[in-house]
Amino acid sequence: MTDNKPAAVRARFCPSPTGTPHVGLIRTALFNWAFARHNGGKLVFRVEDTDASRDSEESYAALLDALRWLGIDWDEGPEAGGEYGPYRQSERGDIYRDVAATLLEAGELYEAFSTNEEVQQRRKDAGQDPQLGYDNYDRDLTEEQKRAFRAEGREPVLRLRMPDEDLSWNDLVRGEIEFKAGTVPDPVLVRANGAPLYTLTNPVDDALMRITHVLRGEDLLPSTPRQIALYGALQRVGLAEFVPEFGHMPYVMGEGNKKLSKRDPQSNLFNYRDRGFIPEGLLNYLALLGWSIADDRDIFTVDELIAAFEISKVSANPARFDIKKAESINGNHVRSLSHDDFVARVTPYLVDAGVLPARPSEDQQAKLSAIAPLVQERVAVLSEANDLLRFLFVDEAEFAPEEAAATKALGPDSEPALRAAIEALEGLSSWVAADIEQALKDALVEGLGLKPRKAFTPVRVAVTGRTVSPPLYESMELLGRDVSLGRLRRALPGN
């Protein structure tokens, strides 16, 4: 058949809805999305949900939630529609049955009755490793032999007749890859009960949906020769117009240089959202897992990613997930948010942590707005604002310095600094940050001769409850004179 490949790119993201979306899966979605957008093409979102024992609607909903949160949209698929639907494999059973029947009638598939035990025994009898897999024994069974097997109660699987020639492709990430003839056994495409397997459904859907580029993880590379062979069969029976291009992206490695498992908590995408990663920051970091925008640049926007993304620049080497680097990159994006955007994004985290009520008062909103720039420059993830700001909104009856901070900073030797601070602040006529700063420096550094750390740490812990807080003087201004002095007095040893 003449190659009738579409002029425009058609990439796809086709996850199985099992478990919680993980960073490796979303990295695959991101690269396909960026590739499609960069090339002015389309992204097809297809759900491979034929395994009823593992797939769930809850996981499907989580997939949609993850993609929407990150802003990864699709042109065809669930909720978007499209001319090649349905886009959930569980709704495409009739299509797979018809395709399998067509391939069987054309001789591209054949009925195989051998059990695993029989295959292994034949391998042993031939002096071969019994783990070599299927030996293509059933390719040329006669009708009489098939009837005999059926008389024993056996039902056949359907296998693809692999070509007796080398199979190769120019991988978009790894270059030329070749599998020698005879090294790939004839694969099962349909179970004995008639259920189609991934080996059939995935390439058939790609063919019927006219997918031009298959970009996926390197764990699927060994299945590629089987898929290329199936494409050949589909072309011969008029169901495929071309073979797509393949690109196999590198593994994402976790701690100890092991492949990041989807069961590893570090791989759970929603853990990052819960901690306060923002989509711009997380997408930026995920894009660096196997790709780079430039040798000397790690920070970029989503628009810059799309403009620069070339699949040929994806590395074949494993990428290591570095949480510290992810946090650092996210912090850069947090600091790039506008004031109002930061306040809007951080507020739900403060509410969830009980720092703010579900409906903050005008006074609380004003305090948050005033202190937001001081917090924004100090956090890598939004949830870090919870502990930084708790002192500002807590009920006074419930306020108490953190035990570790109090032990460190509010011992007996802190009393001179605290008393001097109280005396200096009580005499202030105006309660603004600049005057608070000057009064404390005059009293503690100049008056008592203390070094700044020794002078201000007890005051900081007494007022904010922590050794790390937003800037002290601005914090005290927002707390107000009465609250600030009350906390300093309560922090005096013996109170």
Coordinates of C-alpha atoms in Angstrom, one line a residue:
M1 CA 0.0 0.0 0.0
T2 CA 1.2 3.5 -0.7
D3 CA 2.3 5.4 2.3
N4 CA -0.4 8.0 2.9
K5 CA 0.9 9.6 6.1
P6 CA -0.9 12.8 7.2
A7 CA 1.0 16.0 6.7
A8 CA 0.3 17.1 10.3
V9 CA 1.7 15.4 13.3
R10 CA -0.7 13.2 15.2
A11 CA 0.9 12.1 18.6
R12 CA -0.9 10.2 21.3
F13 CA -1.0 9.7 25.0
C14 CA -2.6 6.3 25.9
P15 CA -2.4 5.4 29.6
S16 CA -4.1 2.6 31.4
P17 CA -6.2 3.9 34.3
T18 CA -4.6 2.0 37.1
G19 CA -3.4 3.5 40.4
T20 CA -2.4 7.1 40.8
P21 CA -0.8 9.1 38.0
H22 CA 3.0 9.0 38.4
V23 CA 5.7 11.4 37.2
G24 CA 7.0 9.0 34.5
L25 CA 3.6 8.7 33.0
I26 CA 3.0 12.5 33.1
R27 CA 6.5 13.0 31.6
T28 CA 5.4 10.9 28.7
A29 CA 2.2 13.0 28.3
L30 CA 4.2 16.2 28.5
F31 CA 6.7 15.2 25.8
N32 CA 3.9 14.1 23.5
W33 CA 1.9 17.2 24.1
A34 CA 5.0 19.5 23.6
F35 CA 5.9 17.6 20.5
A36 CA 2.4 18.0 19.0
R37 CA 2.1 21.6 20.0
H38 CA 5.7 22.5 18.7
N39 CA 4.8 20.9 15.3
G40 CA 1.4 22.4 15.0
G41 CA -0.2 18.9 15.2
K42 CA -2.7 17.2 17.4
L43 CA -2.6 15.2 20.6
V44 CA -4.9 12.2 20.8
F45 CA -5.8 11.1 24.4
R46 CA -6.8 7.4 24.4
V47 CA -7.6 5.3 27.4
E48 CA -6.4 1.7 27.4
D49 CA -8.9 0.3 29.8
T50 CA -9.4 -3.3 28.7
D51 CA -8.1 -4.9 31.9
A52 CA -11.2 -5.0 34.1
S53 CA -9.2 -6.5 37.0
R54 CA -6.8 -3.5 37.2
D55 CA -8.5 -0.5 35.6
S56 CA -10.9 1.7 37.6
E57 CA -13.1 4.8 37.1
E58 CA -11.3 6.3 40.1
S59 CA -8.0 6.1 38.3
Y60 CA -9.5 7.4 35.1
A61 CA -10.9 10.4 36.9
A62 CA -7.4 11.0 38.5
L63 CA -5.8 11.0 35.1
L64 CA -8.2 13.7 33.9
D65 CA -7.6 15.7 37.1
A66 CA -3.8 15.5 36.7
L67 CA -3.9 16.6 33.0
R68 CA -6.3 19.4 33.7
W69 CA -4.3 20.6 36.7
L70 CA -1.1 20.7 34.6
G71 CA -2.8 22.3 31.6
I72 CA -2.0 19.5 29.3
D73 CA -4.9 19.6 26.9
W74 CA -5.8 17.2 24.1
D75 CA -7.5 17.7 20.7
E76 CA -9.2 14.3 20.4
G77 CA -10.3 11.9 23.1
P78 CA -12.6 11.6 26.0
E79 CA -14.7 14.8 26.4
A80 CA -13.1 16.3 23.4
G81 CA -14.5 13.9 20.8
G82 CA -13.0 13.4 17.4
E83 CA -13.6 11.5 14.2
Y84 CA -11.7 8.3 15.2
G85 CA -13.6 7.5 18.4
P86 CA -14.5 6.0 20.7
Y87 CA -11.3 6.8 22.6
R88 CA -11.7 4.3 25.4
Q89 CA -10.6 0.8 24.5
S90 CA -13.4 -0.7 26.6
E91 CA -15.8 0.7 24.0
R92 CA -13.9 -0.6 21.0
G93 CA -14.4 -4.4 21.4
D94 CA -16.3 -4.8 18.2
I95 CA -13.5 -3.1 16.3
Y96 CA -10.9 -5.4 17.6
R97 CA -13.0 -8.5 16.9
D98 CA -13.5 -7.4 13.3
V99 CA -9.8 -6.6 12.8
A100 CA -8.8 -10.0 14.3
A101 CA -11.2 -11.8 12.1
T102 CA -9.9 -10.0 9.0
L103 CA -6.3 -10.8 9.8
L104 CA -7.1 -14.4 10.6
E105 CA -9.0 -14.8 7.3
A106 CA -6.0 -13.3 5.4
G107 CA -3.6 -15.7 7.1
E108 CA -1.8 -12.9 9.0
L109 CA -2.9 -14.5 12.3
Y110 CA -3.1 -18.2 13.0
E111 CA -4.7 -20.4 15.6
A112 CA -2.3 -21.8 18.2
F113 CA -3.2 -24.5 20.6
S114 CA 0.2 -25.3 22.3
T115 CA 0.4 -25.0 26.1
N116 CA 3.3 -23.4 27.8
E117 CA 4.3 -26.8 29.1
E118 CA 4.4 -28.3 25.6
V119 CA 6.5 -25.4 24.3
Q120 CA 9.0 -25.8 27.1
Q121 CA 9.2 -29.5 26.5
R122 CA 9.8 -29.1 22.8
R123 CA 12.6 -26.7 23.6
K124 CA 14.2 -29.2 26.1
D125 CA 13.9 -32.0 23.5
A126 CA 15.7 -29.8 21.0
G127 CA 18.5 -29.1 23.5
Q128 CA 17.4 -25.4 23.9
D129 CA 16.7 -23.2 26.9
P130 CA 13.1 -23.8 27.8
Q131 CA 12.7 -20.1 28.6
L132 CA 13.3 -19.0 25.0
G133 CA 9.6 -18.7 24.6
Y134 CA 7.2 -19.8 21.9
D135 CA 8.7 -21.9 19.0
N136 CA 6.2 -21.1 16.3
Y137 CA 5.1 -24.7 16.3
D138 CA 1.4 -24.1 15.4
R139 CA 2.1 -22.0 12.3
D140 CA 1.4 -24.9 9.9
L141 CA -1.2 -27.0 11.8
T142 CA -3.5 -28.9 9.4
E143 CA -7.3 -28.6 9.8
E144 CA -7.3 -32.2 11.0
Q145 CA -4.8 -31.3 13.8
K146 CA -6.9 -28.3 14.8
R147 CA -10.1 -30.4 15.0
A148 CA -8.2 -32.9 17.2
F149 CA -7.2 -30.2 19.6
R150 CA -10.7 -28.8 19.8
A151 CA -12.0 -32.3 20.5
E152 CA -9.7 -32.3 23.5
G153 CA -11.5 -29.2 24.7
R154 CA -8.8 -26.8 23.7
E155 CA -9.5 -23.3 22.4
P156 CA -6.8 -21.5 20.4
V157 CA -5.1 -18.2 20.9
L158 CA -4.5 -16.1 17.9
R159 CA -0.8 -15.4 17.1
L160 CA 0.7 -13.0 14.6
R161 CA 3.0 -14.6 11.9
M162 CA 6.2 -12.7 12.3
P163 CA 8.1 -12.0 9.0
D164 CA 11.2 -14.1 8.2
E165 CA 13.3 -11.0 7.9
D166 CA 15.2 -8.5 10.0
L167 CA 13.0 -5.7 11.5
S168 CA 14.5 -2.2 12.0
W169 CA 13.5 1.4 12.5
N170 CA 15.2 4.7 13.0
D171 CA 14.3 5.5 16.6
L172 CA 13.7 9.3 17.1
V173 CA 15.6 9.1 20.4
R174 CA 18.1 6.2 20.0
G175 CA 18.9 6.0 16.3
E176 CA 18.9 2.9 14.2
I177 CA 17.6 -0.2 16.0
E178 CA 17.4 -3.7 14.5
F179 CA 16.0 -7.1 15.6
K180 CA 17.3 -10.0 13.6
A181 CA 14.9 -12.4 11.9
G182 CA 13.9 -15.3 14.2
T183 CA 14.7 -13.5 17.5
V184 CA 11.0 -12.4 18.1
P185 CA 8.6 -15.3 18.6
D186 CA 5.1 -15.0 17.1
P187 CA 3.2 -13.0 19.7
V188 CA -0.3 -13.8 21.0
L189 CA -2.8 -11.0 20.0
V190 CA -6.1 -12.6 21.1
R191 CA -6.6 -14.8 24.1
A192 CA -8.4 -18.2 23.9
N193 CA -11.5 -16.5 25.3
G194 CA -11.5 -14.0 22.5
A195 CA -10.2 -11.1 24.6
P196 CA -7.8 -8.9 22.6
L197 CA -4.4 -8.1 24.1
Y198 CA -2.3 -5.0 24.2
T199 CA -0.3 -6.4 21.3
L200 CA -3.4 -6.1 19.1
T201 CA -5.3 -3.2 20.5
N202 CA -2.5 -0.6 20.8
P203 CA -1.2 -0.8 17.2
V204 CA -4.7 -1.2 15.8
D205 CA -5.8 1.9 17.5
D206 CA -2.7 3.8 16.4
A207 CA -3.4 2.7 12.8
L208 CA -7.1 3.5 12.7
M209 CA -6.5 6.8 14.5
R210 CA -3.7 7.6 12.0
I211 CA -1.1 8.3 14.7
T212 CA 2.1 9.5 13.0
H213 CA 4.5 9.4 16.0
V214 CA 4.6 7.0 18.9
L215 CA 6.7 8.5 21.7
R216 CA 6.8 6.3 24.8
G217 CA 9.0 4.9 27.5
E218 CA 12.0 2.7 26.7
D219 CA 10.4 -0.2 28.6
L220 CA 8.1 -0.7 25.6
L221 CA 11.0 -0.8 23.1
P222 CA 11.1 -4.7 22.9
S223 CA 7.4 -4.7 21.7
T224 CA 8.2 -2.5 18.7
P225 CA 9.2 -5.2 16.3
R226 CA 6.0 -7.0 16.9
Q227 CA 4.1 -3.8 16.3
I228 CA 5.9 -3.0 13.1
A229 CA 5.1 -6.5 11.9
L230 CA 1.5 -6.0 12.8
Y231 CA 1.5 -2.7 10.9
G232 CA 2.7 -4.6 7.8
A233 CA -0.1 -7.1 8.2
L234 CA -2.7 -4.3 8.7
Q235 CA -1.3 -2.6 5.5
R236 CA -1.7 -5.8 3.5
V237 CA -5.4 -6.1 4.5
G238 CA -6.1 -2.4 3.9
L239 CA -6.5 -1.3 7.5
A240 CA -3.3 0.8 7.9
E241 CA -1.9 3.4 5.6
F242 CA 1.6 3.8 7.0
V243 CA 3.9 2.8 9.9
P244 CA 4.4 5.5 12.5
E245 CA 7.7 6.8 13.6
F246 CA 8.9 5.6 17.0
G247 CA 10.8 7.3 19.8
H248 CA 11.6 5.6 23.1
M249 CA 12.3 8.0 26.0
P250 CA 14.6 7.2 28.9
Y251 CA 13.8 5.7 32.2
V252 CA 13.2 8.0 35.2
M253 CA 15.4 6.8 38.0
G254 CA 14.8 7.3 41.7
E255 CA 16.9 6.9 44.9
G256 CA 19.7 4.4 44.7
N257 CA 19.8 4.7 40.9
K258 CA 16.8 2.4 40.6
K259 CA 14.0 2.9 38.1
L260 CA 11.3 5.0 39.7
S261 CA 8.5 2.6 40.5
K262 CA 4.9 3.8 40.2
R263 CA 4.5 2.4 43.7
D264 CA 7.2 4.7 45.0
P265 CA 5.7 7.6 47.0
Q266 CA 8.2 9.9 45.2
S267 CA 6.5 9.1 41.9
N268 CA 3.0 10.0 43.0
L269 CA 2.1 13.2 41.0
F270 CA -0.5 14.3 43.5
N271 CA 2.0 14.3 46.3
Y272 CA 3.7 17.2 44.6
R273 CA 0.4 19.1 44.2
D274 CA -0.4 18.5 47.9
R275 CA 3.0 19.9 48.8
G276 CA 2.4 23.0 46.8
F277 CA 4.3 22.5 43.5
I278 CA 2.7 24.7 40.9
P279 CA 2.0 23.5 37.4
E280 CA 4.5 25.8 35.8
G281 CA 7.3 24.6 38.1
L282 CA 6.5 20.9 37.9
L283 CA 6.2 20.9 34.1
N284 CA 9.5 22.8 33.9
Y285 CA 11.2 20.1 36.0
L286 CA 9.5 17.1 34.3
A287 CA 10.7 18.5 30.9
L288 CA 14.3 18.2 32.2
L289 CA 13.9 14.5 32.7
G290 CA 15.6 13.6 29.5
W291 CA 15.5 16.9 27.6
S292 CA 17.1 20.3 28.0
I293 CA 16.3 23.7 26.5
A294 CA 20.0 24.8 26.6
D295 CA 23.2 23.6 28.3
D296 CA 23.3 26.6 30.6
R297 CA 19.6 27.1 31.3
D298 CA 17.1 25.2 33.5
I299 CA 14.3 27.7 34.0
F300 CA 11.7 28.2 31.3
T301 CA 8.0 28.8 30.7
V302 CA 5.6 26.3 29.2
D303 CA 5.4 28.5 26.0
E304 CA 9.2 28.4 25.8
L305 CA 9.2 24.6 26.2
I306 CA 6.8 24.3 23.3
A307 CA 8.7 26.7 21.1
A308 CA 12.0 24.8 21.7
F309 CA 10.9 21.2 22.0
E310 CA 12.6 18.8 19.6
I311 CA 12.3 15.1 20.0
S312 CA 15.8 14.7 18.6
K313 CA 17.2 16.5 21.6
V314 CA 15.7 13.9 24.1
S315 CA 18.5 11.9 25.6
A316 CA 18.6 8.1 25.5
N317 CA 20.3 8.0 28.9
P318 CA 18.3 7.5 32.1
A319 CA 17.1 10.6 33.9
R320 CA 17.4 10.9 37.7
F321 CA 14.6 12.4 39.7
D322 CA 16.2 15.0 42.0
I323 CA 13.7 16.4 44.5
K324 CA 15.9 19.2 45.6
K325 CA 16.3 20.4 42.0
A326 CA 12.6 20.1 41.5
E327 CA 11.9 22.2 44.5
S328 CA 14.5 24.8 43.5
I329 CA 13.0 25.1 40.0
N330 CA 9.5 25.3 41.5
G331 CA 10.6 28.1 43.8
N332 CA 11.8 30.1 40.8
H333 CA 8.3 29.9 39.3
V334 CA 6.6 30.7 42.6
R335 CA 8.7 33.9 42.8
S336 CA 7.6 34.8 39.2
L337 CA 4.0 34.8 40.1
S338 CA 2.2 38.2 40.4
H339 CA 1.3 39.3 43.9
D340 CA -2.4 38.5 43.4
D341 CA -1.8 35.2 41.7
F342 CA 0.5 34.1 44.6
V343 CA -2.1 35.1 47.2
A344 CA -4.8 33.2 45.3
R345 CA -2.7 30.1 45.0
V346 CA -1.4 30.0 48.5
T347 CA -4.7 30.6 50.2
P348 CA -6.1 27.1 49.8
Y349 CA -3.0 25.6 51.4
L350 CA -3.4 27.9 54.4
V351 CA -7.1 27.0 54.7
D352 CA -6.3 23.2 54.4
A353 CA -3.7 23.5 57.1
G354 CA -6.0 25.4 59.4
V355 CA -4.0 28.6 59.3
L356 CA -6.9 30.5 57.8
P357 CA -10.6 29.7 58.0
A358 CA -12.5 28.6 54.9
R359 CA -13.7 32.2 54.5
P360 CA -11.0 34.6 55.7
S361 CA -12.1 37.9 57.1
E362 CA -11.2 41.2 55.5
D363 CA -8.6 41.8 58.2
Q364 CA -7.0 38.4 57.5
Q365 CA -7.0 38.9 53.8
A366 CA -5.4 42.3 54.3
K367 CA -2.6 40.8 56.5
L368 CA -2.0 38.0 54.0
S369 CA -1.8 40.5 51.1
A370 CA 0.7 42.6 53.1
I371 CA 3.0 39.8 54.1
A372 CA 2.7 37.8 50.8
P373 CA 5.7 39.3 49.1
L374 CA 7.9 38.5 52.1
V375 CA 6.8 34.9 52.1
Q376 CA 6.8 34.4 48.3
E377 CA 10.5 35.0 48.1
R378 CA 11.2 32.4 50.8
V379 CA 9.2 29.4 49.8
A380 CA 10.0 26.6 47.2
V381 CA 6.6 25.0 47.5
L382 CA 3.3 26.7 48.6
S383 CA 2.7 24.5 51.7
E384 CA 5.9 26.0 53.2
A385 CA 3.9 29.1 53.8
N386 CA 1.7 27.3 56.4
D387 CA 4.4 27.2 59.1
L388 CA 5.8 30.6 58.1
L389 CA 2.4 32.3 58.5
R390 CA 0.7 30.5 61.3
F391 CA 2.0 33.0 63.9
L392 CA 0.2 35.8 62.1
F393 CA -3.3 34.3 62.2
V394 CA -3.3 32.0 65.3
D395 CA -5.6 32.8 68.2
E396 CA -3.5 34.4 70.9
A397 CA -4.7 31.9 73.5
E398 CA -3.3 29.1 71.4
F399 CA 0.0 30.7 70.4
A400 CA 3.2 29.1 71.7
P401 CA 6.7 29.0 70.3
E402 CA 7.8 25.7 68.8
E403 CA 9.4 23.6 71.5
A404 CA 12.7 23.1 69.7
A405 CA 12.9 26.8 68.9
A406 CA 12.0 27.8 72.5
T407 CA 14.6 25.5 74.0
K408 CA 17.2 26.9 71.7
A409 CA 16.4 30.6 71.9
L410 CA 14.3 31.3 75.0
G411 CA 16.5 30.0 77.9
P412 CA 17.6 32.1 81.0
D413 CA 20.3 33.9 79.0
S414 CA 17.6 35.4 76.7
E415 CA 16.1 37.5 79.5
P416 CA 18.3 40.6 79.0
A417 CA 17.6 40.8 75.3
L418 CA 13.8 40.3 75.8
R419 CA 13.6 42.9 78.6
A420 CA 15.6 45.4 76.6
A421 CA 13.4 44.8 73.5
I422 CA 10.2 45.3 75.5
E423 CA 11.4 48.5 77.0
A424 CA 12.5 49.9 73.7
L425 CA 9.3 49.0 71.9
E426 CA 7.0 50.3 74.7
G427 CA 8.4 53.8 74.0
L428 CA 7.7 53.8 70.3
S429 CA 5.2 56.5 69.2
S430 CA 4.6 54.8 65.8
W431 CA 4.4 51.1 65.1
V432 CA 6.0 50.7 61.7
A433 CA 8.7 48.3 60.6
A434 CA 11.4 50.9 60.1
D435 CA 10.9 52.3 63.6
I436 CA 10.7 48.8 65.2
E437 CA 14.0 47.9 63.5
Q438 CA 15.8 51.0 64.7
A439 CA 14.5 50.7 68.2
L440 CA 15.6 47.1 68.5
K441 CA 19.0 47.7 67.0
D442 CA 19.7 50.6 69.3
A443 CA 18.6 48.6 72.3
L444 CA 20.1 45.2 71.6
V445 CA 23.1 45.8 69.4
E446 CA 24.2 49.2 70.5
G447 CA 22.8 49.1 74.0
L448 CA 23.7 45.6 75.1
G449 CA 26.5 45.0 72.6
L450 CA 25.0 41.8 71.3
K451 CA 25.8 40.3 67.9
P452 CA 22.7 40.4 65.7
R453 CA 22.0 36.7 65.8
K454 CA 22.2 36.7 69.6
A455 CA 20.2 39.8 69.8
F456 CA 17.3 39.1 67.5
T457 CA 16.8 35.3 67.6
P458 CA 15.0 35.4 71.0
V459 CA 12.8 38.2 69.8
R460 CA 12.0 36.3 66.6
V461 CA 11.1 33.1 68.4
A462 CA 9.1 35.0 71.0
V463 CA 7.0 36.8 68.4
T464 CA 6.7 34.2 65.5
G465 CA 7.3 31.0 67.4
R466 CA 10.0 29.9 65.0
T467 CA 13.7 30.4 64.3
V468 CA 12.8 30.8 60.6
S469 CA 10.1 33.3 59.7
P470 CA 9.2 36.2 57.4
P471 CA 11.2 39.4 58.1
L472 CA 10.9 40.2 61.8
Y473 CA 10.1 43.9 61.7
E474 CA 7.4 43.7 59.1
S475 CA 5.9 40.7 60.9
M476 CA 5.7 42.7 64.1
E477 CA 4.1 45.6 62.3
L478 CA 1.4 43.3 61.0
L479 CA 0.9 41.7 64.4
G480 CA 0.4 45.0 66.0
R481 CA 1.9 46.6 69.1
D482 CA -0.3 44.8 71.7
V483 CA 0.1 41.3 70.3
S484 CA 3.9 41.7 69.8
L485 CA 4.6 43.1 73.2
G486 CA 2.3 40.5 74.8
R487 CA 4.2 37.7 73.2
L488 CA 7.5 39.2 74.2
R489 CA 6.4 39.5 77.9
R490 CA 5.0 35.9 77.9
A491 CA 8.4 34.7 76.6
L492 CA 10.3 36.0 79.6
P493 CA 11.9 33.2 81.6
G494 CA 9.6 32.3 84.5
N495 CA 6.4 33.3 82.7

